[in-house]
XYZ file of C-alpha atoms in Angstrom:
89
model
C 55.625 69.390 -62.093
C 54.618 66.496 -60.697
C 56.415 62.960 -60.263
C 54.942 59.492 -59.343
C 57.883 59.299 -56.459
C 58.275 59.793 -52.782
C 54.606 57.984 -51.937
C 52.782 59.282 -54.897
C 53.747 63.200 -56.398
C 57.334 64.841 -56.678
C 56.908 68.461 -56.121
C 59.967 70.290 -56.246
C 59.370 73.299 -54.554
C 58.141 71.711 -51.600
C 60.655 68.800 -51.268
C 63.750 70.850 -51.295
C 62.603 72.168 -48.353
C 62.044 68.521 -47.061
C 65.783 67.124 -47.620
C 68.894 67.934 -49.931
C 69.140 66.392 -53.113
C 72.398 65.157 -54.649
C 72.477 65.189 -59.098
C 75.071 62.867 -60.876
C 74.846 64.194 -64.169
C 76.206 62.617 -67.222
C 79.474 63.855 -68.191
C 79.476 66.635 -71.164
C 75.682 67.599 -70.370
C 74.852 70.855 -69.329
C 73.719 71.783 -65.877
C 70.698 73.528 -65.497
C 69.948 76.293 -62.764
C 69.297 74.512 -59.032
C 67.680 75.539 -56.124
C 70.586 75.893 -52.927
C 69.142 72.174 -52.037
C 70.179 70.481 -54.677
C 74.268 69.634 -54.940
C 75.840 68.187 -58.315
C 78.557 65.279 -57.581
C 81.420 64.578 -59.546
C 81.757 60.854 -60.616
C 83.573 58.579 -63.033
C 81.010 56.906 -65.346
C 81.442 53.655 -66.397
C 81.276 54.029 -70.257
C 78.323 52.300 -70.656
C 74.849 53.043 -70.743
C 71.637 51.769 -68.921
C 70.748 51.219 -72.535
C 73.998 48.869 -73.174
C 73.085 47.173 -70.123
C 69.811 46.261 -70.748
C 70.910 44.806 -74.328
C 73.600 42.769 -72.374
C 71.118 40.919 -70.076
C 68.253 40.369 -72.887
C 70.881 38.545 -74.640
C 72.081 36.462 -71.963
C 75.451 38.440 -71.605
C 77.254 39.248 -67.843
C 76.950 42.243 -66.465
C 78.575 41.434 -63.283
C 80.574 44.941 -62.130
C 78.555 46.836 -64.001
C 75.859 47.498 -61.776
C 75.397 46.494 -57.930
C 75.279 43.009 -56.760
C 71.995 43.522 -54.737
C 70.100 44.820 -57.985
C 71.557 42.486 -60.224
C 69.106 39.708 -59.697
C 65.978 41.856 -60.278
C 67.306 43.368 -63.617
C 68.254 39.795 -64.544
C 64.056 38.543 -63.579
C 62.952 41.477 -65.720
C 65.473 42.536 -68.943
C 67.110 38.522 -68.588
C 63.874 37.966 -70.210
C 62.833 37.802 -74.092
C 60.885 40.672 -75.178
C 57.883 38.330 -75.677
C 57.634 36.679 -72.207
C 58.615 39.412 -70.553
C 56.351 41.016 -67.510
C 54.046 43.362 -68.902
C 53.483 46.573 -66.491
C-alpha cells in the first residue's frame, strides 16, 4: 500500500518503525487490527461532518469553531468558492 504522503509514498510497514502514529476514529466505527505503533485516541466529535462543512462555506455560511482558526482561511479560498470558479487540481 502505498500513499502520496510523507515526501512522496506511505508505506506502512516501514513507517511504524519510523514514528508512532495516533488514529481518531469516528465514533461507532469499528477498529481494525494495528501494529503496537499505532495508538487509537478517544475524542468528542463535533457532530458534524467534513462533508457539512464544506456545504457551509460553498454557501457562504460561518464555520467559525468548527474547525481551527489557522486553517480557516484556506478552506474559505478553496470550498468559499462556487463550484464553477473554483481551483481546478
Amino acid at each position: 500500500m502505498r500513499i502520496g504522503i510523507f515526501g512522496g509514498s506511505f508505506n506502512p510497514v516501514h513507517n511504524v518503525r519510523l514514528c508512532r502514529f495516533v488514529v481518531f476514529s469516528r465514533p461507532g466505527a469499528a477498529r481494525r487490527r494495528a501494529p503496537a505503533a499505532v495508538r487509537f485516541a478517544p475524542f468528542d466529535a463535533l457532530g458534524i461532518s467534513a462533508s457539512d462543512i464544506r456545504r457551509r462555506l460553498e454557501s457562504g455560511k460561518s464555520v467559525k469553531r468548527l474547525v481551527p482558526a489557522v486553517i480557516e482561511k484556506d478552506l474559505k479560498n478553496y470550498f468559499g468558492r462556487t463550484r464553477s470558479t473554483r481551483i481546478q487540481k
